[in-house]
Every structure is written in C-alpha cells, then in structure tokens.
mmCIF file of N, CA and C in Angstrom:
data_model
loop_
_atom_site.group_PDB
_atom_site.id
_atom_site.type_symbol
_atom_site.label_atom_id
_atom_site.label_comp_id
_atom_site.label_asym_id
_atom_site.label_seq_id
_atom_site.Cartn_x
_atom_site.Cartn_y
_atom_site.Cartn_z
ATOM 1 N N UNK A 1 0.813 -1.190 0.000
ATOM 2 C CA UNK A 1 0.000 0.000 0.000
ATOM 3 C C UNK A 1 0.863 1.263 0.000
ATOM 4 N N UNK A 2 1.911 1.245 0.566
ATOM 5 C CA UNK A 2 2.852 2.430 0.646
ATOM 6 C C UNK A 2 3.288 2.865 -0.238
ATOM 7 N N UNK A 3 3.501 1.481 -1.321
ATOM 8 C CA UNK A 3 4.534 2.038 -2.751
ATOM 9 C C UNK A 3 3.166 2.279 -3.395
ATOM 10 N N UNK A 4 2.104 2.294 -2.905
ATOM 11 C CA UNK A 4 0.925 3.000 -4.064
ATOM 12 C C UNK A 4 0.911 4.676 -4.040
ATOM 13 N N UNK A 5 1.046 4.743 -2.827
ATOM 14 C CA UNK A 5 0.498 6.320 -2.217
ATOM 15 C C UNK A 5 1.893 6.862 -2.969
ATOM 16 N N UNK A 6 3.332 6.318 -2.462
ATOM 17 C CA UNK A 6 4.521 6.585 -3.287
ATOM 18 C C UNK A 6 4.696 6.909 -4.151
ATOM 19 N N UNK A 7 4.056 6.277 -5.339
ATOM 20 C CA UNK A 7 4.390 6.011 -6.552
ATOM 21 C C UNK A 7 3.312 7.152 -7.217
ATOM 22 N N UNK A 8 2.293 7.190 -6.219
ATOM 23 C CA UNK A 8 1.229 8.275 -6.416
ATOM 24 C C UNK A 8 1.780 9.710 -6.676
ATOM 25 N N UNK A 9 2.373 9.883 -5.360
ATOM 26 C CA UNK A 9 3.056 11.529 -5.121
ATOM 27 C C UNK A 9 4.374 11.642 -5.951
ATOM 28 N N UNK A 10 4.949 10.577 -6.735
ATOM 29 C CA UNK A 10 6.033 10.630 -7.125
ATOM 30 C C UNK A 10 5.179 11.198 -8.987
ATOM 31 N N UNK A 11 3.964 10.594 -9.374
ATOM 32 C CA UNK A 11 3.526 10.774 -10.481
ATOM 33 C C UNK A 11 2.869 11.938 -10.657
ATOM 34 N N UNK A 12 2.351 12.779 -9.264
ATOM 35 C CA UNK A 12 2.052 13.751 -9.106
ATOM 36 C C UNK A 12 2.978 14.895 -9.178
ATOM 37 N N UNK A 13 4.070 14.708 -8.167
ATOM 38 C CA UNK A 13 5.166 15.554 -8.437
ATOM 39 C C UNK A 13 5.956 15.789 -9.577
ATOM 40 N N UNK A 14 6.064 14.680 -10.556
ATOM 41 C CA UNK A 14 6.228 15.284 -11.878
ATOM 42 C C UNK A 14 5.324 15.733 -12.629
ATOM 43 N N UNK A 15 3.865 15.820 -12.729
ATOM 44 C CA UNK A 15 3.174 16.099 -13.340
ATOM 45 C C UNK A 15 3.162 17.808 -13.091
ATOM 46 N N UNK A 16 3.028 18.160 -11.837
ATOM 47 C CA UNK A 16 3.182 19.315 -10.857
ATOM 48 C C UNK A 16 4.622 20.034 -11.924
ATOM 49 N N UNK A 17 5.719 19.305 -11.857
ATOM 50 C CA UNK A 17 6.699 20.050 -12.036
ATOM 51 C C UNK A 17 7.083 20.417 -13.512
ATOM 52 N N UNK A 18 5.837 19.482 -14.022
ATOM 53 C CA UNK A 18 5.772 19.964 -15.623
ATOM 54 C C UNK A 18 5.081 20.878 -16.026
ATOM 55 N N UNK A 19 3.863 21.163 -15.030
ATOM 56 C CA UNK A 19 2.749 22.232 -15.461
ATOM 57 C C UNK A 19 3.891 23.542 -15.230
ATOM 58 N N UNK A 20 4.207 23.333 -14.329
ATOM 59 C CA UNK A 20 5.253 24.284 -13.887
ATOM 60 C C UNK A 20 6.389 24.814 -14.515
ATOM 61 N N UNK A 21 7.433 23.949 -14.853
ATOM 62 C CA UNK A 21 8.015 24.393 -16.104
ATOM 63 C C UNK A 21 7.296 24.578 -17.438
ATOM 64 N N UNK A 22 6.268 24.159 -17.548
ATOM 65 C CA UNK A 22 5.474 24.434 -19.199
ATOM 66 C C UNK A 22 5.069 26.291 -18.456
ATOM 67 N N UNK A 23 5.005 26.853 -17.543
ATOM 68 C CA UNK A 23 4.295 27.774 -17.141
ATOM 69 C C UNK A 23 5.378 28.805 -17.115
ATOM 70 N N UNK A 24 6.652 28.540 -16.703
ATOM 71 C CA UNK A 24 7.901 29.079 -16.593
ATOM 72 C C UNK A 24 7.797 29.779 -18.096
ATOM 73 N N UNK A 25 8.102 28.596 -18.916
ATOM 74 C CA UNK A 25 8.667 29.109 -20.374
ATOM 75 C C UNK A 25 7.738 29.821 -20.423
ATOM 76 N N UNK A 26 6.486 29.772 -20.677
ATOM 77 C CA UNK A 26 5.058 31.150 -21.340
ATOM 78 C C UNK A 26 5.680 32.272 -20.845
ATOM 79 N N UNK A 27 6.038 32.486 -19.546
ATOM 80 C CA UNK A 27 6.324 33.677 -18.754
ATOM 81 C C UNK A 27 7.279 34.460 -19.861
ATOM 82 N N UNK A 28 8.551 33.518 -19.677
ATOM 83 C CA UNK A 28 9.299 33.864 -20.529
ATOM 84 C C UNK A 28 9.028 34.521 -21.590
ATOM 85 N N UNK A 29 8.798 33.256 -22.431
ATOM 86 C CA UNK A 29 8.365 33.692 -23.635
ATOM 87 C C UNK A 29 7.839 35.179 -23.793
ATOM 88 N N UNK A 30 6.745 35.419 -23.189
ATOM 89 C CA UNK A 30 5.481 36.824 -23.301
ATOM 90 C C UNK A 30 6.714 37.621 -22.463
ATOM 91 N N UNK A 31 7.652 37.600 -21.793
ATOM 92 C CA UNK A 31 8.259 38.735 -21.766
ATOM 93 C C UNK A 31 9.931 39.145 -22.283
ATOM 94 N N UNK A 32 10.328 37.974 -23.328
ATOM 95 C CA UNK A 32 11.213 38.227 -24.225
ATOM 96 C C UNK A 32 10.227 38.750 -25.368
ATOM 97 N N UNK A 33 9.146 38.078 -25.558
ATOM 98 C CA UNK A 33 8.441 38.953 -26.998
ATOM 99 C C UNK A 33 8.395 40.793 -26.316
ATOM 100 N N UNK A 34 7.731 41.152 -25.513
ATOM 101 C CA UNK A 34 7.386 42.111 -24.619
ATOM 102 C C UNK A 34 8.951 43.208 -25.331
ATOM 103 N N UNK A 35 9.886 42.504 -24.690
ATOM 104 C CA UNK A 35 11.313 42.984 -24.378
ATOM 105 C C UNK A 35 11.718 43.424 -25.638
ATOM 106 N N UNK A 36 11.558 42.223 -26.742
ATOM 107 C CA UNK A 36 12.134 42.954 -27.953
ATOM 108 C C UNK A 36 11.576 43.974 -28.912
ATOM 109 N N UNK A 37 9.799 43.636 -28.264
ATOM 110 C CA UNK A 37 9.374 44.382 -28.974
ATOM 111 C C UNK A 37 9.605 45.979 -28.859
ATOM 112 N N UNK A 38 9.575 46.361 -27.781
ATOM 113 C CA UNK A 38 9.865 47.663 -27.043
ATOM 114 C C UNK A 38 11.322 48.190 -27.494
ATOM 115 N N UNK A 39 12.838 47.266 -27.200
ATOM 116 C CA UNK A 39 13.644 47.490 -28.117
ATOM 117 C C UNK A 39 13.345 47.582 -29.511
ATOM 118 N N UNK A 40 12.333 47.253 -30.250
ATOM 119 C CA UNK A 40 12.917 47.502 -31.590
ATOM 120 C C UNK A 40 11.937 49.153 -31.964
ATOM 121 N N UNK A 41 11.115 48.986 -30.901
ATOM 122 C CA UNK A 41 10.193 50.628 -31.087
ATOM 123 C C UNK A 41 11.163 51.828 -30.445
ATOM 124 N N UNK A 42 11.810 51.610 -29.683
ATOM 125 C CA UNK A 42 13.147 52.366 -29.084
ATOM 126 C C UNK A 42 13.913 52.445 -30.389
ATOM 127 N N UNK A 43 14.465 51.482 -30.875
ATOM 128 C CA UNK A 43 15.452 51.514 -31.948
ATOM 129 C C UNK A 43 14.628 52.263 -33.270
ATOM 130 N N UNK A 44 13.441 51.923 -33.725
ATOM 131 C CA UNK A 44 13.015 52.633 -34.778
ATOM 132 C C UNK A 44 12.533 54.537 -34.427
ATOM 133 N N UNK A 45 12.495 54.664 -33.147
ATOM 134 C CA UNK A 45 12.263 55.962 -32.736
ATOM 135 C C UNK A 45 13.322 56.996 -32.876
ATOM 136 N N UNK A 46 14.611 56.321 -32.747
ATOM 137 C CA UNK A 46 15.649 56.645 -32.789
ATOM 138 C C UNK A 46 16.618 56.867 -34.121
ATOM 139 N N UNK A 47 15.673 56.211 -34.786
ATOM 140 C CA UNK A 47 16.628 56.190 -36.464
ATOM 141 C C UNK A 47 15.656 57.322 -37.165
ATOM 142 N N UNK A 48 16.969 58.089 -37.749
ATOM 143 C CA UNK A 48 15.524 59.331 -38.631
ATOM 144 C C UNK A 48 15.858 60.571 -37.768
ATOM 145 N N UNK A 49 15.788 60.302 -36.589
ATOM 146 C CA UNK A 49 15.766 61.471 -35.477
ATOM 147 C C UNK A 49 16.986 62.404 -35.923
ATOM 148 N N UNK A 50 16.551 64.020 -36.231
ATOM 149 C CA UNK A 50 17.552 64.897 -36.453
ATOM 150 C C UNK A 50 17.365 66.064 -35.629
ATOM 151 N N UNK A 51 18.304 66.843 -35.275
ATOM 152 C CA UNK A 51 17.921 68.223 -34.230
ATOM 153 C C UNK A 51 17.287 69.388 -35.040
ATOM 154 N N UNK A 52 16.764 69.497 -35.198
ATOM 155 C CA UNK A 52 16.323 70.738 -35.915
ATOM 156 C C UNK A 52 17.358 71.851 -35.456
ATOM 157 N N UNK A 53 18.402 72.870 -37.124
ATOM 158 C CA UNK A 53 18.732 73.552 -36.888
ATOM 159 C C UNK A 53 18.402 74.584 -36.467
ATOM 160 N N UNK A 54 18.901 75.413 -35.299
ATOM 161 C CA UNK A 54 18.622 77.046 -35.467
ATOM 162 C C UNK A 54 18.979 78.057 -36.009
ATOM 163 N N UNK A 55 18.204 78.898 -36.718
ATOM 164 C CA UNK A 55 18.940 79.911 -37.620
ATOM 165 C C UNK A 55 18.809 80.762 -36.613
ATOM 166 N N UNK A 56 19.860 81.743 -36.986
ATOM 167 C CA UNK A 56 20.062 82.903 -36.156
ATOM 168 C C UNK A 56 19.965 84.000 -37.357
ATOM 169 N N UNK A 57 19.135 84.806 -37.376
ATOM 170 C CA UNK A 57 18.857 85.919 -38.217
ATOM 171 C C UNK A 57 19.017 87.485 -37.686
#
C-alpha cells in the first residue's frame, strides 16, 4: 500500500513540475516577446531622429 500512495506523489510531483516548467517558459516567452518588442520601437524611434537647426537671423 505504501509504494501505491509513493508512486502516487512521485507521479504527481512530476506532473506538478511539468505544469510548472510548461508555465515558466510562457512567462518567458510573453516577456522576451514584450522585451524585444519595445527594443525595436526604441530603436526605430531613434533612427531618422535629427535636431532641428537654429537659424540665427
């Protein structure tokens, strides 16, 4: 009976530790997409950009 309950929490605990790492990566994921996206709107904000001269008259 012991190696049932055992074998139980042992099938549980990986199941547990997969939802878990499958949950990890999403995180990730949605905040490397997040991350680059913002770098590349930084980077395109930045290209083009000129000071406007001042004339002095």
């Amino acid at each position: 009976m012991e190696s049932t309950y055992k074998r139980f929490i042992d099938v549980t605990l990986k199941e547990l530790k997969h939802e878990l790492v499958k949950e990890i990566k999403e995180d990730f994921t949605r905040e490397l997409r997040a991350t680059t996206k913002r770098f590349k709107i930084q980077r395109t904000d930045k290209v083009g950009f000129r000071k406007k001269s001042r004339r002095t008259s």
